[in-house]
């Protein structure tokens, strides 16, 4: 425990800015993964335990695309589209078979894929740590805000994530597709009776969730190291985010992700060895106070 | 006395004698199983076989105790492995630090487990289905990260090394391989027998009722929260015993014992063997460990093979092996019954 470092940081504006930025990017990456998780849960009523694998695939797809084309934009696109397709196939072929069955079955199918996907990545890209490297366009002088260092890439990352949050929030609330998705979450039988292909909606939502996780992985690839199994810690953290924010709530995912980001960022100063423990502790406190999470509705 | 009461009075003793008979039968089966297991070293000198049975005892106790939660009460715990890890670390630490006799350390570990499980359970059992699964998972990870970060006590990611001293007690020397083997078998058989008693007791039937309809159980005056907490703590005790056997076997404890994959494997073992029969998880344990040993010898891509087997059971068979066997027998018996007259 190092509380002096924490209070020292809180007193200096430079450190405050640096830590807040780092908290923001942790939070934003987590948000992209968690919002897919929460969306899939809200509509399909399954918990995608293999969601972390999509994050991992997004990162690896982006790295490979970047190595071949050298284009950063194409790498992001590859990461997002590749995982969206993967999500669609995974949902149609496997997950659609376990809807309505007990939670145990759904967890098991996902658990099987966590094992399989990790080994597939190990087979294709090898077990060692990989790194994509920062694209040339972002290898410029970092910005200095109030004495704190902020790399421009971080701003892009935060911008993309916030844009996604906005598109999702507005898309679900205002557009026709958004309404259909919300209706399918509420009463799939009725939606299908009205002549709407619910299978397509389910596949689409799963693909969307996969895409968001893939995008998070692709965005994280330049600033994190890539390894098989990298998805799992992200998965656990995004579970914490969704549980804190409330299952099925997009706003909850955003707030939860930012809270966890800040806890991780500032916690690593004050409690360097117990940062992860802090997150679990926070989750427990939230759950004891509000079992359905901060923004969750009572599940019947 | 009304007619109804008179009928009940006559019926009650009969049920009691029947349950007593089942109890004697279970006791006999347990004794026979123990005698068979204990006499194995006399016929087979192979150390690998004994090692296999010891590991089966550790994981079997763990998986069967998980079934008390998953199969009997419908509580899908994804963090049951934390008690396995707690048992291993608790026992290892007590033995290393204090040097008390083995039985004292054993009891002390179980006391610690009771305290921890009561605290964690009190928070978790209020939650339903998927929230329960997550929160138990989170607690598992909390314990895992505590083990990793509290390096001065637990040895961090290196695990508890330097071996566990095992002083002789009552003529039992646990550093002797055969003695360790017999002790594990005894713990396994006693553990299974106790869990069977719990499952067949009125309390066990209360648990089944909570699984099937918690609201109705609550209406007839059952304190659901207390019943769930009780079985959560009881299951933790048996999982902890499994951890103790594991710690004795490897003479140490490693962070992997408290990692979430242990819980995942426990769930998978239950699935593999089947949750509807009492011995299903035990069969699943033997299957998984055999599979584990064969696959790791053949390929380094263990995950792919295990994943495909899981998919086969979850999507293909849709039930565990023992469920399958029991149904097959039932069908055969019914089929024979139809043909007979």
Coordinates of C-alpha atoms in Angstrom, one line a residue:
Chain A
X1 CA 0.0 0.0 0.0
X2 CA 1.3 3.4 -1.0
X3 CA -1.2 6.0 0.0
X4 CA 1.5 8.8 -0.2
X5 CA 1.8 8.3 -3.9
X6 CA -1.9 8.5 -4.3
X7 CA -2.4 11.7 -2.3
X8 CA 0.8 13.1 -4.0
X9 CA -0.7 12.5 -7.4
X10 CA -4.1 13.9 -6.5
X11 CA -2.3 17.1 -5.5
X12 CA -0.4 17.6 -8.8
X13 CA -2.3 18.5 -11.9
X14 CA 0.2 16.9 -14.2
X15 CA -0.2 13.5 -12.6
X16 CA -3.9 14.0 -12.3
X17 CA -4.3 14.5 -16.1
X18 CA -2.0 11.6 -16.9
X19 CA -3.9 9.2 -14.6
X20 CA -7.3 10.4 -15.7
X21 CA -6.4 9.9 -19.4
X22 CA -5.1 6.4 -18.7
X23 CA -8.3 5.7 -16.7
X24 CA -10.3 6.9 -19.6
X25 CA -8.7 4.6 -22.2
X26 CA -9.0 1.6 -19.9
X27 CA -12.6 2.5 -19.3
X28 CA -13.3 3.1 -23.0
X29 CA -11.9 -0.2 -24.2
X30 CA -13.8 -1.9 -21.4
X31 CA -16.9 -0.1 -22.4
X32 CA -16.7 -1.3 -26.0
X33 CA -16.4 -4.9 -24.8
X34 CA -19.0 -4.6 -22.0
X35 CA -21.6 -2.9 -24.1
X36 CA -21.6 -5.8 -26.6
X37 CA -21.9 -8.2 -23.6
X38 CA -24.8 -6.2 -22.2
X39 CA -26.5 -5.9 -25.6
X40 CA -26.3 -9.6 -26.2
X41 CA -27.6 -10.3 -22.7
X42 CA -30.4 -7.8 -23.1
X43 CA -31.7 -9.2 -26.4
X44 CA -30.7 -12.8 -26.5
X45 CA -30.8 -13.5 -22.7
X46 CA -27.6 -15.4 -22.9
X47 CA -24.3 -14.5 -21.2
X48 CA -21.6 -14.6 -23.8
X49 CA -18.8 -16.1 -21.8
X50 CA -16.6 -16.3 -24.9
X51 CA -16.9 -12.5 -25.5
X52 CA -13.2 -12.0 -24.6
X53 CA -12.2 -14.2 -27.5
X54 CA -13.7 -11.6 -29.9
X55 CA -11.6 -8.9 -28.3
X56 CA -8.6 -11.1 -28.8
X57 CA -9.4 -11.9 -32.4
X58 CA -10.0 -8.2 -33.2
X59 CA -6.5 -7.4 -32.0
X60 CA -4.9 -10.3 -34.0
X61 CA -6.9 -9.5 -37.1
X62 CA -5.9 -5.8 -36.9
X63 CA -2.2 -6.7 -36.4
X64 CA -2.2 -9.1 -39.4
X65 CA -4.0 -6.6 -41.6
X66 CA -1.6 -3.8 -40.5
X67 CA 1.4 -5.9 -41.3
X68 CA 0.1 -6.7 -44.8
X69 CA -1.3 -3.4 -45.8
X70 CA 0.4 -0.9 -43.5
X71 CA -2.9 1.0 -43.3
X72 CA -4.2 1.7 -39.9
X73 CA -7.7 2.4 -41.0
X74 CA -7.8 -0.9 -42.9
X75 CA -6.5 -2.7 -39.8
X76 CA -9.4 -1.3 -37.7
X77 CA -11.9 -2.2 -40.3
X78 CA -10.5 -5.8 -40.6
X79 CA -10.6 -6.2 -36.8
X80 CA -14.2 -5.0 -36.6
X81 CA -15.6 -6.8 -39.7
X82 CA -13.7 -10.0 -39.1
X83 CA -15.1 -10.4 -35.6
X84 CA -18.6 -9.4 -36.7
X85 CA -18.6 -12.3 -39.2
X86 CA -17.2 -14.6 -36.6
X87 CA -19.9 -13.6 -34.2
X88 CA -22.6 -14.2 -36.8
X89 CA -21.3 -17.7 -37.6
X90 CA -20.8 -18.5 -33.9
X91 CA -24.3 -17.4 -33.0
X92 CA -26.1 -19.1 -35.9
X93 CA -24.2 -22.4 -35.7
X94 CA -23.8 -22.9 -31.9
X95 CA -25.4 -20.4 -29.6
X96 CA -28.8 -20.6 -31.3
X97 CA -29.0 -24.2 -30.2
X98 CA -28.9 -23.4 -26.5
X99 CA -31.4 -20.6 -26.3
X100 CA -34.0 -21.2 -23.6
X101 CA -31.9 -24.1 -22.1
X102 CA -30.5 -23.8 -18.7
X103 CA -27.7 -21.3 -18.0
X104 CA -25.3 -24.2 -17.4
X105 CA -25.5 -25.3 -21.0
X106 CA -24.9 -21.8 -22.4
X107 CA -21.9 -21.3 -20.1
X108 CA -20.5 -24.7 -21.2
X109 CA -20.8 -24.0 -24.9
X110 CA -19.0 -20.7 -24.4
X111 CA -16.4 -22.3 -22.1
X112 CA -15.7 -24.8 -24.8
X113 CA -15.1 -21.9 -27.3
X114 CA -12.9 -20.0 -24.9
X115 CA -10.6 -23.1 -24.9
X116 CA -10.9 -23.7 -28.6
X117 CA -10.3 -20.0 -29.7
X118 CA -7.3 -19.6 -27.4
X119 CA -5.7 -22.7 -28.9
X120 CA -6.6 -21.6 -32.5
X121 CA -4.8 -18.3 -31.9
X122 CA -1.9 -20.2 -30.5
X123 CA -1.8 -22.4 -33.6
X124 CA -2.0 -19.5 -36.1
X125 CA 0.0 -16.7 -34.4
X126 CA 2.1 -18.7 -31.9
X127 CA 2.1 -18.6 -28.1
X128 CA 4.6 -15.7 -27.7
X129 CA 3.7 -12.1 -27.0
X130 CA 3.2 -10.0 -30.1
X131 CA 3.0 -6.3 -30.6
X132 CA 1.5 -4.3 -33.5
X133 CA 3.4 -1.1 -32.9
X134 CA 2.1 2.4 -33.0
X135 CA 1.1 3.5 -36.6
X136 CA 3.4 6.2 -38.1
X137 CA 0.6 8.7 -38.2
X138 CA 0.4 8.8 -34.4
X139 CA 4.1 8.8 -33.7
X140 CA 4.0 12.6 -33.1
X141 CA 4.7 14.7 -30.1
X142 CA 2.3 14.0 -27.3
X143 CA 0.0 16.9 -26.1
X144 CA 0.6 18.6 -22.8
X145 CA -2.5 19.5 -21.0
X146 CA -1.9 21.2 -17.6
X147 CA 1.5 19.6 -17.5
X148 CA 0.1 16.0 -18.0
X149 CA 1.2 13.9 -21.0
X150 CA -1.6 12.8 -23.4
X151 CA -0.6 10.9 -26.5
X152 CA -2.8 11.8 -29.6
X153 CA -3.7 8.2 -30.1
X154 CA -5.5 8.1 -26.8
X155 CA -7.7 11.0 -28.0
X156 CA -8.6 9.0 -31.1
X157 CA -9.4 5.9 -29.0
X158 CA -11.6 7.9 -26.6
X159 CA -13.2 9.7 -29.5
X160 CA -14.1 6.4 -31.4
X161 CA -15.5 4.8 -28.2
X162 CA -17.6 7.8 -27.4
X163 CA -18.9 8.0 -31.0
X164 CA -19.9 4.4 -30.7
X165 CA -21.7 5.0 -27.5
X166 CA -23.6 7.8 -29.1
X167 CA -24.5 5.9 -32.2
X168 CA -25.6 2.9 -30.2
X169 CA -27.7 5.0 -27.7
X170 CA -29.4 7.0 -30.4
X171 CA -29.7 4.0 -32.8
X172 CA -31.5 1.9 -30.3
X173 CA -33.7 4.8 -29.1
X174 CA -34.6 6.5 -32.3
X175 CA -34.3 4.2 -35.4
X176 CA -36.7 1.6 -36.6
X177 CA -34.1 -1.2 -36.3
X178 CA -33.5 -0.1 -32.8
X179 CA -37.2 -0.3 -32.0
X180 CA -37.4 -3.8 -33.5
X181 CA -34.4 -4.9 -31.5
X182 CA -35.9 -3.5 -28.3
X183 CA -39.2 -5.2 -29.1
X184 CA -37.4 -8.5 -29.7
X185 CA -35.7 -8.2 -26.3
X186 CA -39.1 -7.6 -24.7
X187 CA -41.2 -10.2 -26.5
X188 CA -39.6 -12.3 -29.3
X189 CA -42.7 -14.4 -29.9
X190 CA -44.8 -11.4 -30.7
X191 CA -42.1 -9.8 -32.9
X192 CA -41.8 -13.0 -34.9
X193 CA -45.6 -13.2 -35.2
X194 CA -45.5 -9.8 -36.9
X195 CA -43.4 -11.3 -39.7
X196 CA -40.0 -10.2 -38.5
X197 CA -37.2 -12.7 -38.7
X198 CA -36.0 -12.9 -35.1
X199 CA -33.2 -15.3 -36.0
X200 CA -31.8 -12.5 -38.2
X201 CA -32.1 -10.0 -35.3
X202 CA -30.4 -12.4 -32.9
X203 CA -27.6 -13.1 -35.4
X204 CA -27.3 -9.3 -36.1
X205 CA -27.1 -8.4 -32.4
X206 CA -24.5 -11.0 -31.8
X207 CA -22.5 -9.8 -34.8
X208 CA -22.8 -6.2 -33.5
X209 CA -21.6 -7.3 -30.1
X210 CA -18.7 -9.2 -31.6
X211 CA -17.9 -6.2 -33.8
X212 CA -17.7 -3.9 -30.8
X213 CA -15.4 -6.3 -28.9
X214 CA -13.3 -6.7 -32.1
X215 CA -13.0 -3.0 -32.5
X216 CA -11.9 -2.7 -28.9
X217 CA -9.3 -5.3 -29.6
X218 CA -8.1 -3.6 -32.8
X219 CA -7.9 -0.2 -31.0
X220 CA -6.0 -1.8 -28.1
X221 CA -3.6 -3.6 -30.4
X222 CA -1.1 -0.6 -30.8
X223 CA -1.0 0.0 -27.0
X224 CA -1.2 -3.5 -25.5
X225 CA 0.7 -6.7 -26.1
X226 CA -1.1 -9.5 -27.9
X227 CA -1.1 -13.0 -26.4
X228 CA -3.5 -16.0 -26.5
X229 CA -5.7 -15.7 -23.5
X230 CA -5.6 -11.9 -23.5
X231 CA -9.3 -11.8 -23.8
X232 CA -10.0 -13.4 -20.5
X233 CA -8.9 -10.7 -18.2
X234 CA -10.8 -8.2 -20.3
X235 CA -13.9 -10.5 -20.2
X236 CA -13.8 -10.7 -16.4
X237 CA -13.4 -6.9 -16.2
X238 CA -16.3 -6.3 -18.5
X239 CA -18.4 -8.7 -16.5
X240 CA -17.7 -6.6 -13.5
X241 CA -18.6 -3.5 -15.6
X242 CA -21.9 -4.9 -16.7
X243 CA -22.7 -6.2 -13.2
X244 CA -21.9 -2.8 -11.7
X245 CA -23.8 -0.9 -14.4
X246 CA -26.7 -3.3 -14.5
X247 CA -27.2 -6.0 -17.1
X248 CA -28.8 -4.7 -20.3
X249 CA -28.1 -1.0 -19.7
X250 CA -25.9 0.9 -22.2
X251 CA -25.6 3.9 -20.0
X252 CA -24.8 1.6 -17.1
X253 CA -22.0 0.0 -19.1
X254 CA -20.5 3.4 -19.9
X255 CA -20.6 4.6 -16.3
X256 CA -19.4 1.2 -15.0
X257 CA -16.5 1.1 -17.5
X258 CA -15.4 4.6 -16.5
X259 CA -15.6 3.8 -12.8
X260 CA -13.5 0.7 -13.3
X261 CA -11.0 2.5 -15.5
X262 CA -10.5 5.2 -12.8
X263 CA -10.2 2.6 -10.1
X264 CA -7.6 0.7 -12.1
X265 CA -5.7 3.9 -13.0
X266 CA -5.6 5.5 -9.5
X267 CA -5.7 2.2 -7.7
X268 CA -2.4 1.2 -9.3
X269 CA -0.8 4.2 -7.6
X270 CA -2.2 3.7 -4.1
X271 CA -2.4 -0.1 -4.1
X272 CA 0.0 -1.4 -6.8
X273 CA -0.4 -5.1 -5.8
X274 CA -4.1 -5.1 -5.1
X275 CA -5.5 -3.2 -8.1
X276 CA -7.5 -6.1 -9.3
X277 CA -8.7 -6.8 -5.8
X278 CA -10.0 -3.3 -5.6
X279 CA -12.3 -3.8 -8.6
X280 CA -13.8 -7.0 -7.2
X281 CA -14.2 -5.2 -3.9
X282 CA -16.0 -2.4 -5.5
X283 CA -18.3 -4.8 -7.4
X284 CA -19.2 -6.6 -4.1
X285 CA -20.0 -3.2 -2.5
X286 CA -22.3 -2.2 -5.4
X287 CA -24.0 -5.6 -5.4
X288 CA -24.7 -5.6 -1.7
X289 CA -26.2 -2.1 -2.0
X290 CA -28.0 -2.7 -5.3
X291 CA -28.2 -6.4 -6.4
X292 CA -29.3 -5.4 -10.0
X293 CA -26.5 -2.9 -10.5
X294 CA -26.5 0.9 -10.6
X295 CA -28.7 1.2 -13.7
X296 CA -30.3 -2.3 -13.9
X297 CA -34.0 -2.9 -13.8
X298 CA -35.4 -5.6 -11.5
X299 CA -35.3 -8.8 -13.5
X300 CA -38.4 -10.9 -13.1
Chain B
X1 CA -57.6 -39.6 16.0
X2 CA -59.1 -39.2 12.5
X3 CA -58.8 -41.9 9.9
X4 CA -56.2 -39.7 8.0
X5 CA -54.0 -39.4 11.1
X6 CA -54.2 -43.1 11.8
X7 CA -53.1 -43.8 8.2
X8 CA -50.2 -41.4 8.6
X9 CA -49.1 -42.9 11.9
X10 CA -48.9 -46.3 10.2
X11 CA -47.1 -44.9 7.2
X12 CA -44.4 -43.0 9.0
X13 CA -42.5 -45.9 10.6
X14 CA -42.4 -47.8 7.2
X15 CA -40.8 -44.8 5.5
X16 CA -38.3 -44.6 8.3
X17 CA -37.3 -48.2 8.0
X18 CA -36.9 -47.8 4.3
X19 CA -34.7 -44.8 4.6
X20 CA -32.7 -46.7 7.3
X21 CA -32.3 -49.6 4.8
X22 CA -31.0 -47.2 2.2
X23 CA -28.6 -45.8 4.7
X24 CA -27.3 -49.3 5.5
X25 CA -27.0 -50.0 1.8
X26 CA -25.0 -46.8 1.2
X27 CA -22.7 -47.7 4.2
X28 CA -22.1 -51.2 2.8
X29 CA -21.3 -49.9 -0.7
X30 CA -19.0 -47.3 0.8
X31 CA -17.2 -49.9 2.9
X32 CA -16.9 -52.2 -0.1
X33 CA -15.5 -49.4 -2.3
X34 CA -13.0 -48.5 0.4
X35 CA -11.8 -52.1 0.8
X36 CA -11.4 -52.5 -3.0
X37 CA -9.5 -49.2 -3.3
X38 CA -7.4 -49.9 -0.2
X39 CA -6.4 -53.3 -1.5
X40 CA -5.3 -51.9 -4.9
X41 CA -1.7 -51.3 -3.9
X42 CA -1.3 -55.0 -3.0
X43 CA -2.1 -56.1 -6.5
X44 CA -0.7 -53.2 -8.6
X45 CA 2.7 -51.8 -7.7
X46 CA 2.2 -49.0 -10.3
X47 CA 2.8 -45.6 -8.7
X48 CA 1.0 -43.9 -11.6
X49 CA -2.3 -45.7 -10.8
X50 CA -2.1 -44.7 -7.1
X51 CA -1.4 -41.1 -8.1
X52 CA -4.4 -41.2 -10.4
X53 CA -6.7 -42.3 -7.7
X54 CA -5.3 -39.6 -5.3
X55 CA -6.1 -37.0 -7.9
X56 CA -9.5 -38.5 -8.5
X57 CA -10.2 -38.3 -4.7
X58 CA -9.3 -34.6 -4.7
X59 CA -11.2 -33.6 -7.7
X60 CA -14.0 -36.1 -7.0
X61 CA -14.8 -34.5 -3.6
X62 CA -14.6 -31.1 -5.2
X63 CA -16.9 -32.0 -8.2
X64 CA -19.4 -33.9 -6.0
X65 CA -19.7 -31.0 -3.6
X66 CA -20.3 -28.7 -6.6
X67 CA -23.1 -30.9 -7.6
X68 CA -24.8 -30.3 -4.3
X69 CA -25.0 -26.7 -5.4
X70 CA -25.6 -27.1 -9.1
X71 CA -27.6 -30.3 -9.4
X72 CA -29.5 -30.4 -6.1
X73 CA -30.1 -26.8 -5.4
X74 CA -29.8 -25.2 -8.8
X75 CA -27.2 -22.7 -7.8
X76 CA -24.7 -22.5 -10.6
X77 CA -21.5 -21.4 -8.8
X78 CA -18.7 -20.4 -11.1
X79 CA -16.4 -19.8 -8.2
X80 CA -16.5 -23.0 -6.3
X81 CA -12.8 -23.5 -7.0
X82 CA -12.0 -20.8 -4.5
X83 CA -12.7 -23.2 -1.7
X84 CA -10.5 -25.8 -3.3
X85 CA -7.7 -23.2 -3.4
X86 CA -8.5 -22.0 0.1
X87 CA -8.2 -25.6 1.4
X88 CA -4.9 -26.2 -0.3
X89 CA -3.4 -22.8 0.8
X90 CA -5.0 -22.9 4.3
X91 CA -3.7 -26.4 5.1
X92 CA -0.3 -25.8 3.5
X93 CA 0.3 -22.6 5.4
X94 CA -0.8 -23.9 8.7
X95 CA 1.5 -26.9 8.3
X96 CA 4.4 -24.8 7.1
X97 CA 4.1 -22.1 9.7
X98 CA 3.0 -23.8 12.9
X99 CA 4.0 -27.5 12.6
X100 CA 0.8 -28.7 14.4
X101 CA -0.2 -32.3 13.9
X102 CA -2.0 -33.1 10.6
X103 CA -5.5 -33.6 12.1
X104 CA -5.4 -30.3 13.9
X105 CA -4.4 -28.5 10.7
X106 CA -7.1 -30.3 8.9
X107 CA -9.8 -29.2 11.3
X108 CA -8.4 -25.7 11.5
X109 CA -8.5 -25.4 7.7
X110 CA -12.2 -26.5 7.7
X111 CA -12.9 -23.9 10.4
X112 CA -11.3 -21.2 8.3
X113 CA -13.3 -22.4 5.2
X114 CA -16.5 -22.3 7.2
X115 CA -15.9 -18.7 8.2
X116 CA -14.9 -17.5 4.7
X117 CA -17.7 -19.5 3.0
X118 CA -20.3 -18.0 5.4
X119 CA -19.1 -14.5 4.8
X120 CA -19.0 -14.9 1.0
X121 CA -22.2 -17.0 0.9
X122 CA -24.1 -14.5 2.9
X123 CA -23.5 -12.0 0.1
X124 CA -23.9 -14.4 -2.9
X125 CA -26.9 -16.5 -2.2
X126 CA -29.3 -13.6 -2.3
X127 CA -28.6 -13.3 -6.0
X128 CA -30.3 -15.3 -8.7
X129 CA -28.9 -17.5 -11.5
X130 CA -26.5 -15.6 -13.6
X131 CA -25.8 -12.9 -11.1
X132 CA -24.9 -15.6 -8.6
X133 CA -22.6 -17.2 -11.1
X134 CA -20.8 -13.9 -11.7
X135 CA -20.4 -12.8 -8.1
X136 CA -19.0 -16.2 -7.2
X137 CA -16.6 -15.9 -10.1
X138 CA -15.6 -12.4 -8.9
X139 CA -15.0 -13.7 -5.4
X140 CA -12.9 -16.5 -6.9
X141 CA -10.8 -13.9 -8.8
X142 CA -10.6 -11.8 -5.6
X143 CA -9.1 -14.7 -3.7
X144 CA -6.8 -15.5 -6.6
X145 CA -5.5 -11.9 -6.9
X146 CA -5.1 -11.8 -3.1
X147 CA -3.0 -14.9 -3.3
X148 CA -0.9 -13.4 -6.1
X149 CA -0.4 -10.1 -4.4
X150 CA 0.2 -11.2 -0.8
X151 CA 3.5 -12.7 -1.8
X152 CA 5.0 -12.5 1.7
X153 CA 2.5 -15.0 3.0
X154 CA 1.5 -17.1 0.0
X155 CA 4.7 -17.0 -2.2
X156 CA 2.8 -15.1 -4.9
X157 CA 2.8 -16.6 -8.4
X158 CA 5.5 -19.1 -7.4
X159 CA 3.0 -20.8 -5.1
X160 CA 3.6 -22.3 -1.7
X161 CA 7.0 -24.0 -2.1
X162 CA 9.5 -25.7 0.1
X163 CA 7.2 -28.7 0.7
X164 CA 4.7 -29.3 3.5
X165 CA 6.0 -31.1 6.6
X166 CA 3.9 -34.1 7.4
X167 CA 4.6 -35.4 10.9
X168 CA 3.5 -38.9 11.7
X169 CA 0.2 -39.1 13.6
X170 CA -1.6 -42.2 14.9
X171 CA 1.0 -44.3 13.1
X172 CA 0.0 -42.7 9.7
X173 CA 2.9 -41.3 7.8
X174 CA 1.6 -39.1 5.0
X175 CA 5.0 -38.7 3.4
X176 CA 4.7 -42.5 2.7
X177 CA 3.0 -42.9 -0.7
X178 CA 0.8 -45.8 0.3
X179 CA -0.3 -44.2 3.5
X180 CA -1.1 -41.0 1.6
X181 CA -3.1 -43.1 -0.9
X182 CA -5.1 -44.9 1.8
X183 CA -5.8 -41.6 3.6
X184 CA -7.1 -40.0 0.4
X185 CA -9.3 -42.9 -0.3
X186 CA -10.7 -42.9 3.2
X187 CA -11.4 -39.1 2.9
X188 CA -13.0 -39.6 -0.4
X189 CA -15.3 -42.4 0.8
X190 CA -16.2 -40.7 4.0
X191 CA -16.8 -37.4 2.1
X192 CA -19.0 -39.1 -0.5
X193 CA -21.0 -40.9 2.3
X194 CA -21.6 -37.7 4.2
X195 CA -22.7 -35.9 1.0
X196 CA -25.0 -38.8 0.2
X197 CA -26.5 -38.4 3.7
X198 CA -27.0 -34.7 3.1
X199 CA -28.6 -35.4 -0.3
X200 CA -31.0 -38.0 1.0
X201 CA -31.9 -36.2 4.2
X202 CA -35.1 -34.1 4.5
X203 CA -32.8 -31.1 4.1
X204 CA -31.6 -32.5 0.7
X205 CA -35.3 -32.7 -0.4
X206 CA -35.8 -29.1 0.7
X207 CA -32.9 -28.2 -1.6
X208 CA -34.5 -30.0 -4.5
X209 CA -37.7 -28.1 -3.8
X210 CA -35.8 -24.8 -3.8
X211 CA -34.3 -25.7 -7.1
X212 CA -37.7 -26.5 -8.7
X213 CA -39.6 -23.6 -7.2
X214 CA -38.1 -21.3 -4.7
X215 CA -41.2 -19.2 -4.3
X216 CA -43.3 -22.2 -3.4
X217 CA -40.7 -23.4 -0.9
X218 CA -40.8 -20.0 0.7
X219 CA -44.6 -20.0 0.9
X220 CA -44.6 -23.2 3.0
X221 CA -42.3 -21.5 5.4
X222 CA -38.8 -22.6 4.4
X223 CA -36.2 -20.0 4.9
X224 CA -34.7 -20.2 1.4
X225 CA -31.8 -17.9 2.1
X226 CA -30.7 -19.9 5.2
X227 CA -31.0 -23.3 3.4
X228 CA -29.0 -22.0 0.4
X229 CA -26.4 -20.5 2.7
X230 CA -26.2 -23.8 4.7
X231 CA -25.6 -25.9 1.5
X232 CA -23.1 -23.3 0.2
X233 CA -21.0 -23.6 3.4
X234 CA -21.3 -27.4 3.5
X235 CA -20.3 -27.7 -0.2
X236 CA -17.4 -25.4 0.5
X237 CA -16.2 -27.7 3.3
X238 CA -16.0 -30.7 1.0
X239 CA -14.3 -28.7 -1.8
X240 CA -11.8 -27.6 0.8
X241 CA -11.1 -31.2 1.8
X242 CA -10.4 -31.9 -1.9
X243 CA -7.9 -29.0 -1.8
X244 CA -6.3 -30.4 1.3
X245 CA -5.8 -33.8 -0.5
X246 CA -4.3 -31.9 -3.4
X247 CA -1.9 -29.9 -1.2
X248 CA -0.8 -33.2 0.5
X249 CA -0.3 -34.8 -2.9
X250 CA 1.8 -32.1 -4.5
X251 CA 3.3 -31.0 -1.2
X252 CA 2.5 -27.4 -1.8
X253 CA -0.1 -25.1 -3.2
X254 CA -0.2 -23.1 -6.4
X255 CA -2.2 -20.1 -7.5
X256 CA -3.8 -22.3 -10.3
X257 CA -5.7 -24.1 -7.5
X258 CA -7.6 -20.9 -6.9
X259 CA -7.9 -19.9 -10.5
X260 CA -11.3 -19.8 -12.3
X261 CA -10.4 -22.7 -14.6
X262 CA -10.7 -25.0 -11.6
X263 CA -14.3 -24.0 -11.2
X264 CA -14.8 -24.3 -15.0
X265 CA -13.5 -27.8 -14.9
X266 CA -15.7 -28.6 -11.9
X267 CA -18.8 -27.5 -13.9
X268 CA -17.6 -29.5 -16.9
X269 CA -17.0 -32.6 -14.8
X270 CA -20.5 -32.4 -13.5
X271 CA -21.8 -32.0 -17.1
X272 CA -19.7 -34.8 -18.3
X273 CA -20.8 -37.3 -15.6
X274 CA -24.4 -35.9 -15.3
X275 CA -26.0 -34.0 -12.5
X276 CA -29.1 -36.1 -12.0
X277 CA -27.3 -39.0 -10.3
X278 CA -25.3 -38.8 -7.1
X279 CA -22.2 -40.5 -8.5
X280 CA -22.3 -38.7 -11.8
X281 CA -19.7 -36.2 -10.9
X282 CA -17.4 -39.0 -9.7
X283 CA -17.7 -40.7 -13.0
X284 CA -17.1 -37.3 -14.7
X285 CA -13.9 -36.9 -12.6
X286 CA -12.5 -40.2 -13.7
X287 CA -13.4 -39.4 -17.4
X288 CA -11.9 -35.9 -17.4
X289 CA -8.7 -36.9 -15.7
X290 CA -8.3 -39.9 -18.1
X291 CA -9.0 -37.6 -21.0
X292 CA -6.6 -35.0 -19.6
X293 CA -3.8 -37.4 -19.2
X294 CA -4.3 -39.0 -22.7
X295 CA -4.7 -35.7 -24.5
X296 CA -1.8 -33.9 -22.9
X297 CA 0.4 -36.8 -23.9
X298 CA -0.7 -36.7 -27.5
X299 CA -1.0 -33.0 -28.3
X300 CA -0.1 -29.6 -27.0
X301 CA -3.4 -28.2 -28.1
X302 CA -5.3 -29.5 -25.1
X303 CA -7.9 -26.8 -25.3
X304 CA -9.2 -27.6 -28.7
X305 CA -9.7 -31.3 -27.9
X306 CA -11.3 -30.6 -24.5
X307 CA -13.5 -27.9 -26.2
X308 CA -14.8 -30.3 -28.8
X309 CA -15.6 -32.9 -26.2
X310 CA -17.5 -30.3 -24.2
X311 CA -19.4 -29.3 -27.3
X312 CA -20.2 -32.9 -28.0
X313 CA -21.8 -33.3 -24.6
X314 CA -23.5 -29.9 -24.4
X315 CA -24.8 -29.6 -28.0
X316 CA -24.8 -33.3 -29.1
X317 CA -25.8 -35.5 -26.2
X318 CA -27.4 -32.7 -24.2
X319 CA -26.8 -34.7 -21.0
X320 CA -24.1 -36.3 -18.9
X321 CA -22.9 -39.8 -19.3
X322 CA -24.5 -41.1 -16.2
X323 CA -27.9 -39.5 -17.1
X324 CA -27.5 -41.3 -20.4
X325 CA -26.8 -44.6 -18.8
X326 CA -29.6 -44.3 -16.3
X327 CA -32.1 -43.4 -19.0
X328 CA -30.9 -46.3 -21.2
X329 CA -31.5 -48.7 -18.3
X330 CA -34.9 -47.3 -17.6
X331 CA -35.9 -47.6 -21.3
X332 CA -34.6 -51.2 -21.4
X333 CA -36.5 -52.1 -18.2
X334 CA -39.7 -50.5 -19.5
X335 CA -39.2 -52.2 -22.9
X336 CA -38.8 -55.6 -21.2
X337 CA -41.9 -54.9 -19.0
X338 CA -44.0 -54.2 -22.1
X339 CA -42.9 -57.4 -23.8
X340 CA -43.3 -59.7 -20.8
X341 CA -47.1 -59.9 -20.4

